[in-house]
CSV table of C-alpha atoms in Angstrom, one decimal:
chain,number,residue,atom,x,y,z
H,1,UNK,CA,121.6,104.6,124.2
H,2,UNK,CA,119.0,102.4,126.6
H,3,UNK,CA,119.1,98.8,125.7
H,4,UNK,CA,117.1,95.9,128.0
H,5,UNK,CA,119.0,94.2,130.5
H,6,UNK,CA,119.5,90.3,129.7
H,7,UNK,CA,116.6,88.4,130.6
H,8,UNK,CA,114.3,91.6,130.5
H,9,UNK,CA,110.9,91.9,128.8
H,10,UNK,CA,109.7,94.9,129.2
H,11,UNK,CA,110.6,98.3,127.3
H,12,UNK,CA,111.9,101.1,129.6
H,13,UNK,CA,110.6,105.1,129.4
H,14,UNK,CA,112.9,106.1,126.7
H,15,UNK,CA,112.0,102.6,124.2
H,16,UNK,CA,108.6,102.9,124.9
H,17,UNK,CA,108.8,106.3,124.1
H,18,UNK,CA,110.7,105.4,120.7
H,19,UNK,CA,108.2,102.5,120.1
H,20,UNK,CA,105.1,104.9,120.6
H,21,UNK,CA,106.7,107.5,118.5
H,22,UNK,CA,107.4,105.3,115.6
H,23,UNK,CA,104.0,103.5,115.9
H,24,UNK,CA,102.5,107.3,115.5
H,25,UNK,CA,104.5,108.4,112.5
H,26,UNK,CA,103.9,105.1,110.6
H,27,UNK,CA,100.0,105.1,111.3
H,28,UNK,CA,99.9,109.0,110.1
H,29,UNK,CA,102.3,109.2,107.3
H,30,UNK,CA,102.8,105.3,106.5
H,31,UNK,CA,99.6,103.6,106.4
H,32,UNK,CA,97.9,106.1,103.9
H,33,UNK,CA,100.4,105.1,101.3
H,34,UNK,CA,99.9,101.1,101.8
H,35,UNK,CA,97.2,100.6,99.7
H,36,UNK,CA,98.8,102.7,96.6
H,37,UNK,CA,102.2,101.0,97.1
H,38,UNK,CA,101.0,97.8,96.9
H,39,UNK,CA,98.8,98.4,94.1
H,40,UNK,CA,101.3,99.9,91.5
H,41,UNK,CA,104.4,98.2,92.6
H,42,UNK,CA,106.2,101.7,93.2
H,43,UNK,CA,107.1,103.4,96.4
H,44,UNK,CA,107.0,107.1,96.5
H,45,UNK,CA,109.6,109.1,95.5
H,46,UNK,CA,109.7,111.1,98.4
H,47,UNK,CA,110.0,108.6,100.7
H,48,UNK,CA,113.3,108.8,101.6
H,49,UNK,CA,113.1,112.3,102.2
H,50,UNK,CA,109.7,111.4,104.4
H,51,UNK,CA,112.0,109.2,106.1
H,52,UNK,CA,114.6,112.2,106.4
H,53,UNK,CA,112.0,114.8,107.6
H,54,UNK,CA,111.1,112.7,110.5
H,55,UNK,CA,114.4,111.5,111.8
H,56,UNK,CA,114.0,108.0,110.1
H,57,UNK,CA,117.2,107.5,108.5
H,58,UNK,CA,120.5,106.7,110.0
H,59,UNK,CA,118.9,105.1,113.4
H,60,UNK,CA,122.4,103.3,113.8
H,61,UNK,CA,125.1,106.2,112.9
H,62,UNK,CA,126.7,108.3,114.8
H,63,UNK,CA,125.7,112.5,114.9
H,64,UNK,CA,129.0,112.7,113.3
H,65,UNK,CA,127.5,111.3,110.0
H,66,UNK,CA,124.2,113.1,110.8
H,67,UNK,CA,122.4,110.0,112.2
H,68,UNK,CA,120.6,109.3,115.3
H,69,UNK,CA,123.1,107.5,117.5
H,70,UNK,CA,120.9,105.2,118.4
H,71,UNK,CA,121.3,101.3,118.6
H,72,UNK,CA,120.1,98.7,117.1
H,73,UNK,CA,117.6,97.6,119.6
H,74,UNK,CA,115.8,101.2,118.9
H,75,UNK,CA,116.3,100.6,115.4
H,76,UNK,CA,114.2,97.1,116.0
H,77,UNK,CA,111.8,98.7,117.9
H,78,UNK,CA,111.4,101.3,114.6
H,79,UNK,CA,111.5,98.2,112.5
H,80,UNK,CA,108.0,97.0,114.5
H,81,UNK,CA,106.2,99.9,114.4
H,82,UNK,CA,106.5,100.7,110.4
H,83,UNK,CA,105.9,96.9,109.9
H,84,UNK,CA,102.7,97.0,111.7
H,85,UNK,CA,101.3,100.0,109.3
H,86,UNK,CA,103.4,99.2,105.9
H,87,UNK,CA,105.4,96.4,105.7
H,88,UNK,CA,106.7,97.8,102.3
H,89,UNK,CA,107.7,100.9,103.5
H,90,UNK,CA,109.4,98.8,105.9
H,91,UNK,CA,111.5,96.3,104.2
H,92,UNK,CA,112.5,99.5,101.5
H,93,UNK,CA,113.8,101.7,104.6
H,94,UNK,CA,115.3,98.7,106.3
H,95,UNK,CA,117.6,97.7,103.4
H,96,UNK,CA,118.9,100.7,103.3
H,97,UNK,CA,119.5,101.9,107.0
H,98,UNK,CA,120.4,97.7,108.5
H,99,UNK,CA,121.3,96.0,105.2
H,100,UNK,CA,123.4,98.7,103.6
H,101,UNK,CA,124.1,101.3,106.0
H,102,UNK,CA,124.7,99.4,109.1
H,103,UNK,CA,126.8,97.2,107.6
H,104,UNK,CA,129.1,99.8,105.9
H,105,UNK,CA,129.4,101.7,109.5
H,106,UNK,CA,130.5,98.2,110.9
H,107,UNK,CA,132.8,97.1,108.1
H,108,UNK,CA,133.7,99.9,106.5
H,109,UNK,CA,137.0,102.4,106.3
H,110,UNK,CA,136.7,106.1,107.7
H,111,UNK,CA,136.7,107.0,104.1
H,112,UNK,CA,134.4,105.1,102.8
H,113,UNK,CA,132.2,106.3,105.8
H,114,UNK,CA,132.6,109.8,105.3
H,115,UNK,CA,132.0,109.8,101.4
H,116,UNK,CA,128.5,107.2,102.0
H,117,UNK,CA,126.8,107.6,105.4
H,118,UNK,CA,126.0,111.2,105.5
H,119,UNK,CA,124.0,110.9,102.0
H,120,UNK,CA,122.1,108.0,103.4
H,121,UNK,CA,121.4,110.1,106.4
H,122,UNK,CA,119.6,112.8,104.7
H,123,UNK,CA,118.1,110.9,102.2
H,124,UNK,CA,119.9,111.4,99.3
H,125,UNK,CA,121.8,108.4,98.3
H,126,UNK,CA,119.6,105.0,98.6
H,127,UNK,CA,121.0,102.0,99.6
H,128,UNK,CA,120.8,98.3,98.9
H,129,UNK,CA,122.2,95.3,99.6
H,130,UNK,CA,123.6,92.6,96.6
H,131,UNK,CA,124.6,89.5,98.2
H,132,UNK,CA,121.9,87.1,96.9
H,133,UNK,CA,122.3,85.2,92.8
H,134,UNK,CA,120.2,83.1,90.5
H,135,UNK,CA,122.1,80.4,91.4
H,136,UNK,CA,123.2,81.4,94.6
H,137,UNK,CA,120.2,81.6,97.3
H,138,UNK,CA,120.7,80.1,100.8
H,139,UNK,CA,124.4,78.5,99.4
H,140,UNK,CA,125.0,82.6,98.8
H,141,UNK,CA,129.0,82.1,99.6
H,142,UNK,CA,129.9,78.6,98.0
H,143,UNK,CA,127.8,79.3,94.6
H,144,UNK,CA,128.7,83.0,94.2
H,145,UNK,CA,129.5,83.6,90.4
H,146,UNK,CA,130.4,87.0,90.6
H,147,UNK,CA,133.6,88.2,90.1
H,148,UNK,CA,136.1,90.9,90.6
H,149,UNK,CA,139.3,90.9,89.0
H,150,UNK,CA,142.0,93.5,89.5
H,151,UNK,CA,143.2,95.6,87.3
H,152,UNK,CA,145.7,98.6,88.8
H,153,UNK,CA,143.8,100.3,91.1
H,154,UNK,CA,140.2,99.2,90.2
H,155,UNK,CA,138.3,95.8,90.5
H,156,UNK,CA,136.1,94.7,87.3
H,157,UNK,CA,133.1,93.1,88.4
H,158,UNK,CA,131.1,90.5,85.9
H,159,UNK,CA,127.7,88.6,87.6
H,160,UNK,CA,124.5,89.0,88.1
H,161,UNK,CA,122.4,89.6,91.5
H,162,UNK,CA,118.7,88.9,91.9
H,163,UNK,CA,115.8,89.8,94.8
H,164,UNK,CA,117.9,92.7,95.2
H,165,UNK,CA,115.4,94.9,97.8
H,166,UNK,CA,115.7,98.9,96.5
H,167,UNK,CA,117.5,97.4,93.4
H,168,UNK,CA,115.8,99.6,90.7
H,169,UNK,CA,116.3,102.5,92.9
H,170,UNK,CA,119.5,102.6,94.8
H,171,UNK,CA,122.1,105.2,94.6
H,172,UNK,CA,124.8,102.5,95.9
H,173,UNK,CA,124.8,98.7,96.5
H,174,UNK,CA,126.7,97.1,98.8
H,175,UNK,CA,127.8,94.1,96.5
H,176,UNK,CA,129.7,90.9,97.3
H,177,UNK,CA,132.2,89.3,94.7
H,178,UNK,CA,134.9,86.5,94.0
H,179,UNK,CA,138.1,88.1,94.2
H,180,UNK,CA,140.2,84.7,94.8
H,181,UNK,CA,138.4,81.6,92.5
H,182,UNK,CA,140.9,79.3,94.1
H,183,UNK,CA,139.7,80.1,97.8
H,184,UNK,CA,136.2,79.7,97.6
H,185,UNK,CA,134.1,81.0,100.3
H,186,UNK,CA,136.9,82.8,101.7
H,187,UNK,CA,138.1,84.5,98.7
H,188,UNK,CA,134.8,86.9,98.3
H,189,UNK,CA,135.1,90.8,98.7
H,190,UNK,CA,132.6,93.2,99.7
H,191,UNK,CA,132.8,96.6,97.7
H,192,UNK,CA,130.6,99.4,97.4
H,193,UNK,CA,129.5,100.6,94.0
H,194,UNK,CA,128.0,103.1,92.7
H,195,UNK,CA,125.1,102.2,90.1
H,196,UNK,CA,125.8,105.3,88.3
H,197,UNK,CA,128.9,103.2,87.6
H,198,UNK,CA,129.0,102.4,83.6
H,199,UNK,CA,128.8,98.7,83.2
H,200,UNK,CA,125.9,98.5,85.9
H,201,UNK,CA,122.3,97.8,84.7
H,202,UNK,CA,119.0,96.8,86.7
H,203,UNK,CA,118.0,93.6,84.3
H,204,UNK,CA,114.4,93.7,85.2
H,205,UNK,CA,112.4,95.3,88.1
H,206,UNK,CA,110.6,92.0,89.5
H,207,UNK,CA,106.8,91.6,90.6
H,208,UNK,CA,106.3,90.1,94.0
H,209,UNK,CA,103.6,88.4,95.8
H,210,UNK,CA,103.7,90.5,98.8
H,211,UNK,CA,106.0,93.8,100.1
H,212,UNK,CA,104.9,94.9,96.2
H,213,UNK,CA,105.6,98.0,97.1
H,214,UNK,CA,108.9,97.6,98.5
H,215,UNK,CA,111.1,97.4,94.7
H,216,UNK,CA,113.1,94.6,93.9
H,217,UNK,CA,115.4,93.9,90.8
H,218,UNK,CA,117.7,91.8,89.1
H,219,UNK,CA,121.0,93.7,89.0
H,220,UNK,CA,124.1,92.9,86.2
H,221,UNK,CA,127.5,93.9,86.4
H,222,UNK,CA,129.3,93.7,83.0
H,223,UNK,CA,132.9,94.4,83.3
H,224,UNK,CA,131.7,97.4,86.2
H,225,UNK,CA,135.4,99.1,87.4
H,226,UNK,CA,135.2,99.7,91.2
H,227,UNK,CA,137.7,101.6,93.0
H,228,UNK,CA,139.9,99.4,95.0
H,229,UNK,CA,139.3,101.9,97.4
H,230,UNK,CA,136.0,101.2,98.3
H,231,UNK,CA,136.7,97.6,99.2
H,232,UNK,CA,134.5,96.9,102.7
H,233,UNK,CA,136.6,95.2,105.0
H,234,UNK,CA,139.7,93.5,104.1
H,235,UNK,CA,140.2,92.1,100.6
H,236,UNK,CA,139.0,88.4,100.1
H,237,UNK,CA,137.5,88.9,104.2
H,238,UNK,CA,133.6,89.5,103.1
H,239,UNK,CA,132.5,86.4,104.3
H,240,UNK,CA,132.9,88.0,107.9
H,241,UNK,CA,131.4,90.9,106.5
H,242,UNK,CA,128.1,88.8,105.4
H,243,UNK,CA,127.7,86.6,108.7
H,244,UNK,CA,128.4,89.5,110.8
H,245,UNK,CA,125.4,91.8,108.7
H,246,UNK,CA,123.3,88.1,108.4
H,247,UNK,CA,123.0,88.2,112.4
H,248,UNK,CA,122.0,91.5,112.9
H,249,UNK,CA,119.7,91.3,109.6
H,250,UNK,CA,118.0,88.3,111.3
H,251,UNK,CA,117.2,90.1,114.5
H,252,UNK,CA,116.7,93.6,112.9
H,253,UNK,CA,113.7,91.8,110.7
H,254,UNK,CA,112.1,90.0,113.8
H,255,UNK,CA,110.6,92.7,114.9
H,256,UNK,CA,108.5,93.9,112.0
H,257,UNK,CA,107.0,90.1,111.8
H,258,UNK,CA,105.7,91.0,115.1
H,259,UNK,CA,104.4,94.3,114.2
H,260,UNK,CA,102.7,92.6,111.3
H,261,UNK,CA,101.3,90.0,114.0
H,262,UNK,CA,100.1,92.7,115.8
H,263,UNK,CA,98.0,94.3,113.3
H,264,UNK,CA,96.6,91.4,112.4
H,265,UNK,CA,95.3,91.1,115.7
H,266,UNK,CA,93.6,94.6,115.8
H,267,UNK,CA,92.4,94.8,112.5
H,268,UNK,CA,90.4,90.7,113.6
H,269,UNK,CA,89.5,92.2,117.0
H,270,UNK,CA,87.9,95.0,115.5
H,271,UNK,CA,86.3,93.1,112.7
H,272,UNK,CA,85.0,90.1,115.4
H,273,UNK,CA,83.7,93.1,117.7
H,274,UNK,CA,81.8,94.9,114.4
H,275,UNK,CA,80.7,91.8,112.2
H,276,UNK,CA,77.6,90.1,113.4
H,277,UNK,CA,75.9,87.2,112.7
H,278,UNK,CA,73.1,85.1,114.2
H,279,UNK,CA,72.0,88.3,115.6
H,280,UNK,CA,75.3,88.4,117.4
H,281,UNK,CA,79.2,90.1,117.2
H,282,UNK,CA,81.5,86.9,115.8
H,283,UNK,CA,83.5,87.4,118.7
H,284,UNK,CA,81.0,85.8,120.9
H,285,UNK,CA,81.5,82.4,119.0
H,286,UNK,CA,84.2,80.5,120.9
H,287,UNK,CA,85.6,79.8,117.5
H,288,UNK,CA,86.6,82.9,116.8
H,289,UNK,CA,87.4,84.2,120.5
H,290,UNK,CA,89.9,80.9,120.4
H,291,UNK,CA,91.5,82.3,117.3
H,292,UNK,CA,92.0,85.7,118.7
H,293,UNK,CA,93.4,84.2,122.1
H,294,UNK,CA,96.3,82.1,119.9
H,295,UNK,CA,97.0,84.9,118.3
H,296,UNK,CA,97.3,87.7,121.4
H,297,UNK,CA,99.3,84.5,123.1
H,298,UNK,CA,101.8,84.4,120.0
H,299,UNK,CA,102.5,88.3,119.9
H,300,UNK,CA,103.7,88.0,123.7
H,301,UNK,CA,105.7,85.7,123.0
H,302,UNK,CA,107.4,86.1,120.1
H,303,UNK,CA,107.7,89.7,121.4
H,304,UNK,CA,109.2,88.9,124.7
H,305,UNK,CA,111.8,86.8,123.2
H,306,UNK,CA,112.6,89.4,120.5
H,307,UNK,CA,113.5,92.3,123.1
H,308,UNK,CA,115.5,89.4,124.9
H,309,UNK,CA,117.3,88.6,121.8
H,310,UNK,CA,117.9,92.1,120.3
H,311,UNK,CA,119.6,93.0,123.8
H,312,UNK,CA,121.6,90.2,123.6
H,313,UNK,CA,123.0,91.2,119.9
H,314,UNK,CA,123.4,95.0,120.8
H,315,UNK,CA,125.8,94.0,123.5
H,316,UNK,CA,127.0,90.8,122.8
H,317,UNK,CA,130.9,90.4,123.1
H,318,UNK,CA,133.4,89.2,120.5
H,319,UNK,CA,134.2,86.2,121.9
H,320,UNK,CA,133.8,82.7,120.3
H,321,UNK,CA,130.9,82.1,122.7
H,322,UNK,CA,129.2,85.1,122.4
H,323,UNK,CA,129.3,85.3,118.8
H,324,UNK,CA,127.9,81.4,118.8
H,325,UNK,CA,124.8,82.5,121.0
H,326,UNK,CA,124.4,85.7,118.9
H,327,UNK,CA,124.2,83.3,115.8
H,328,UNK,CA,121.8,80.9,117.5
H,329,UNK,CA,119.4,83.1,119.2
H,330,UNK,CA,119.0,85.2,116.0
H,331,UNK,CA,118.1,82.7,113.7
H,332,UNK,CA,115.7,81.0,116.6
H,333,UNK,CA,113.5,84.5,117.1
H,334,UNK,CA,113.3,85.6,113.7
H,335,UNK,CA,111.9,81.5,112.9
H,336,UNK,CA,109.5,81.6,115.8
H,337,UNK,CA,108.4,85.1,115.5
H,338,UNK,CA,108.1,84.5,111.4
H,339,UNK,CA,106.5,81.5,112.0
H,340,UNK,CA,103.9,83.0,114.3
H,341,UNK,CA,103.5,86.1,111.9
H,342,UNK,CA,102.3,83.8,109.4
H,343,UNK,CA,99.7,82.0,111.1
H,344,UNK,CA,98.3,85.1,112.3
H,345,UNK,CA,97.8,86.3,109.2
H,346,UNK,CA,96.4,83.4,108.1
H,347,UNK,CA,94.2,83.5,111.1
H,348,UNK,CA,93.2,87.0,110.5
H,349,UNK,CA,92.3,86.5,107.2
H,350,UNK,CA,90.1,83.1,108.1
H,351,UNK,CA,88.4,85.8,111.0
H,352,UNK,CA,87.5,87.9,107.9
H,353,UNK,CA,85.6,85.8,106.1
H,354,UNK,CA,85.3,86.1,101.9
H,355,UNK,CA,85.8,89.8,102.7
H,356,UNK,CA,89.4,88.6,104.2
H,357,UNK,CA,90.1,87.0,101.2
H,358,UNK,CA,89.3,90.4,98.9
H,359,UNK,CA,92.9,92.1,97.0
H,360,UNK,CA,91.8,95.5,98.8
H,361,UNK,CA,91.7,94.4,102.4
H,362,UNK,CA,94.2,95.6,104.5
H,363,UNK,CA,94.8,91.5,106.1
H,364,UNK,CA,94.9,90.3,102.2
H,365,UNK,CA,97.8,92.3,101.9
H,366,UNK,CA,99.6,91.2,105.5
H,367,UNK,CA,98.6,87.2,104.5
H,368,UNK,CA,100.8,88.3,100.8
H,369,UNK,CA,103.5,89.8,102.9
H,370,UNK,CA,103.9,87.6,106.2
H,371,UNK,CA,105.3,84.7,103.6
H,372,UNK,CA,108.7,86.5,102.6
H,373,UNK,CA,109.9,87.1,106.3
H,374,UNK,CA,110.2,82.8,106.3
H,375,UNK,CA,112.4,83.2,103.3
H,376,UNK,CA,114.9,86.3,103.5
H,377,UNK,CA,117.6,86.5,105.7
H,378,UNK,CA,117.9,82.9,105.6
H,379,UNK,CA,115.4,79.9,105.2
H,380,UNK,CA,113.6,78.8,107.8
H,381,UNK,CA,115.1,76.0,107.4
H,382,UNK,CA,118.9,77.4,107.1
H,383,UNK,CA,117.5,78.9,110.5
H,384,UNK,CA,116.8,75.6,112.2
H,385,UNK,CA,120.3,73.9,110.6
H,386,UNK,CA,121.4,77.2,113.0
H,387,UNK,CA,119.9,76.2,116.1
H,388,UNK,CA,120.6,72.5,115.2
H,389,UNK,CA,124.7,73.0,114.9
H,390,UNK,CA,124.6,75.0,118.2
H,391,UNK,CA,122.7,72.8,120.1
H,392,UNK,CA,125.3,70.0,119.4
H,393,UNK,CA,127.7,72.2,120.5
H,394,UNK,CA,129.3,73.0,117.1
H,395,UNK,CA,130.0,76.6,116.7
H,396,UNK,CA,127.3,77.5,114.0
């Protein structure tokens, strides 16, 4: 495993190799399927074992498991290049390999890891993550209603989760519960369960403005018996287990916003190089060469301080100060590079024209999707409050 040096901004041989690699499968055997995916709301079934065929899955997990052994800088550099060509495809593969799977080879038991990551490996158990509630958004922790109550060797869960990413497709969710009322934030469990589980229903599949593709539910737990045994972590210690995912969540999604910056770029450069009016390519109007100068500026930005930042989490230390600047620095590039996602695609579609503004267009569909990137994995305001805390020196 390569990763940057601090302070770095360039990709060595090997990532640029990764990067180019991943770009190349995701134009050839991504894009094609955008268009559909967004369309009818449904991914394909075979994606998975797409994913599978081309040595998508398991980026993060050891051989042993039958992943890739890579880290998670490579699997941010992945992250970029399917953004850029299907940000649906995208989010749906990264809730299963970061959200779920990552998080169950970090937290997890030896047993749990040998009955779970080898499926998600090869494509034949789906993952997803269940952390956030009606009531519960960016307060996920103190307004969690769901509950697990023991009962000999099994927890009943009761609760609801909703915006659950792969929820109406997932084989397992990793699912976060109240197992001590009395201790609030710090009496919540993380288990894995099994949706085959009886007791588990998706309530609805929901319809999205953007990453339609990418399938979302409403999950319900009505008196669901887990297995004590596949508790993740320690029992009432999943608040760890959520900051520590949140983090590399944060920084793991940065990256695709500036793949989807980046197409938004081509796809205007193109369009200002083809489109002509007054007898003239659009690009030759400083209004429009101005636009695509912001945006090229942005990317290089946003994807110099990504790099920085995704080295920094894959070898961050444990301590108290390393963990704070982990904290802070992945909340402040997935806000900037979010932030500068979105107004590239608004940019792009502005460069367009009325045919920009058209359902089939390939930047109509980046403008839907940039929004959701400044509202998962944290607000951007929650991010700021971040930055905020560790800039006066409170631990965040």
């Amino acid at each position: 495993m390569t990763t940057l040096t601090p302070g770095a901004f360039e990709l060595n041989d090997v990532q640029q190799q990764i990067l180019d690699e991943a770009e190349r499968f995701s134009r050839e055997q991504l894009l094609p399927l955008a268009s559909e995916m967004d369309n009818t709301e449904e991914c394909p079934d075979d994606l998975f074992q797409l994913f599978a065929k081309h040595g998508y899955l398991g980026i993060t997990m050891p051989e042993e498991y039958g992943g890739q052994g890579l880290g998670l800088f490579e699997q941010g550099l992945i992250c970029q290049a399917m953004g850029k060509y299907n940000a649906s495809a995208m989010l749906t593969w990264g809730a299963h390999d970061n959200l779920c799977g990552n998080n169950i080879l970090r937290n997890a038991n030896d047993d749990i890891k040998q009955r779970y990551l080898p499926g998600m490996c090869d494509g034949s158990i789906i993952g997803a993550l269940g952390l956030t509630e009606p009531g519960a958004g960016s307060d996920a922790l103190g307004s969690m209603a769901t509950t697990a109550v023991k009962d000999g060797d099994e927890y009943i869960l009761n609760g609801s989760k909703t915006y659950i990413t792969n929820g109406p497709i997932a084989d397992i969710v990793l699912v976060y519960a109240k197992t001590n009322l009395a201790a609030g934030h710090r009496g919540i469990t993380a288990f894995v369960l099994e949706t085959k589980t009886p007791g588990f229903a998706v309530a609805q599949k929901l319809s999205k403005m953007g990453y339609r593709g990418s399938p979302t539910a409403e999950l319900v737990f009505n008196d669901c018996r887990v297995p004590a045994a596949n508790i993740v972590g320690e029992l009432n210690g999943g608040v760890g287990v959520v900051m520590s995912g949140l983090d590399v969540e944060r920084i793991f999604l940065a990256p695709a916003a500036v793949g989807m910056a980046e197409r938004c770029l081509e796809l205007s450069l193109d369009y200002a190089l083809t489109r002509k009016q007054f007898d003239k390519p659009i690009i030759d109007f400083q209004a429009i060469e101005f636009k695509l100068a912001d945006m090229w500026v942005g990317v290089q930005i946003a994807k110099a301080y990504v790099y920085r930042v995704l080295a920094m989490c894959a070898e961050a230390d444990e301590s108290e100060a390393g963990r704070g600047a982990v904290h802070a620095h992945s909340a402040a590039a997935i806000l900037y590079a979010t932030k500068m996602m979105r107004e590239a695609a608004d940019e792009a579609v502005q460069i367009h024209g009325g045919a920009g503004y058209m359902w089939e267009m390939e930047v109509n569909r980046l403008y839907r999707d940039a929004k959701l990137l400044e509202i998962g994995a944290g607000t951007q305001e929650i991010r700021r409050g971040i930055v905020g805390k560790y800039l006066r020196g409170t631990q965040p």
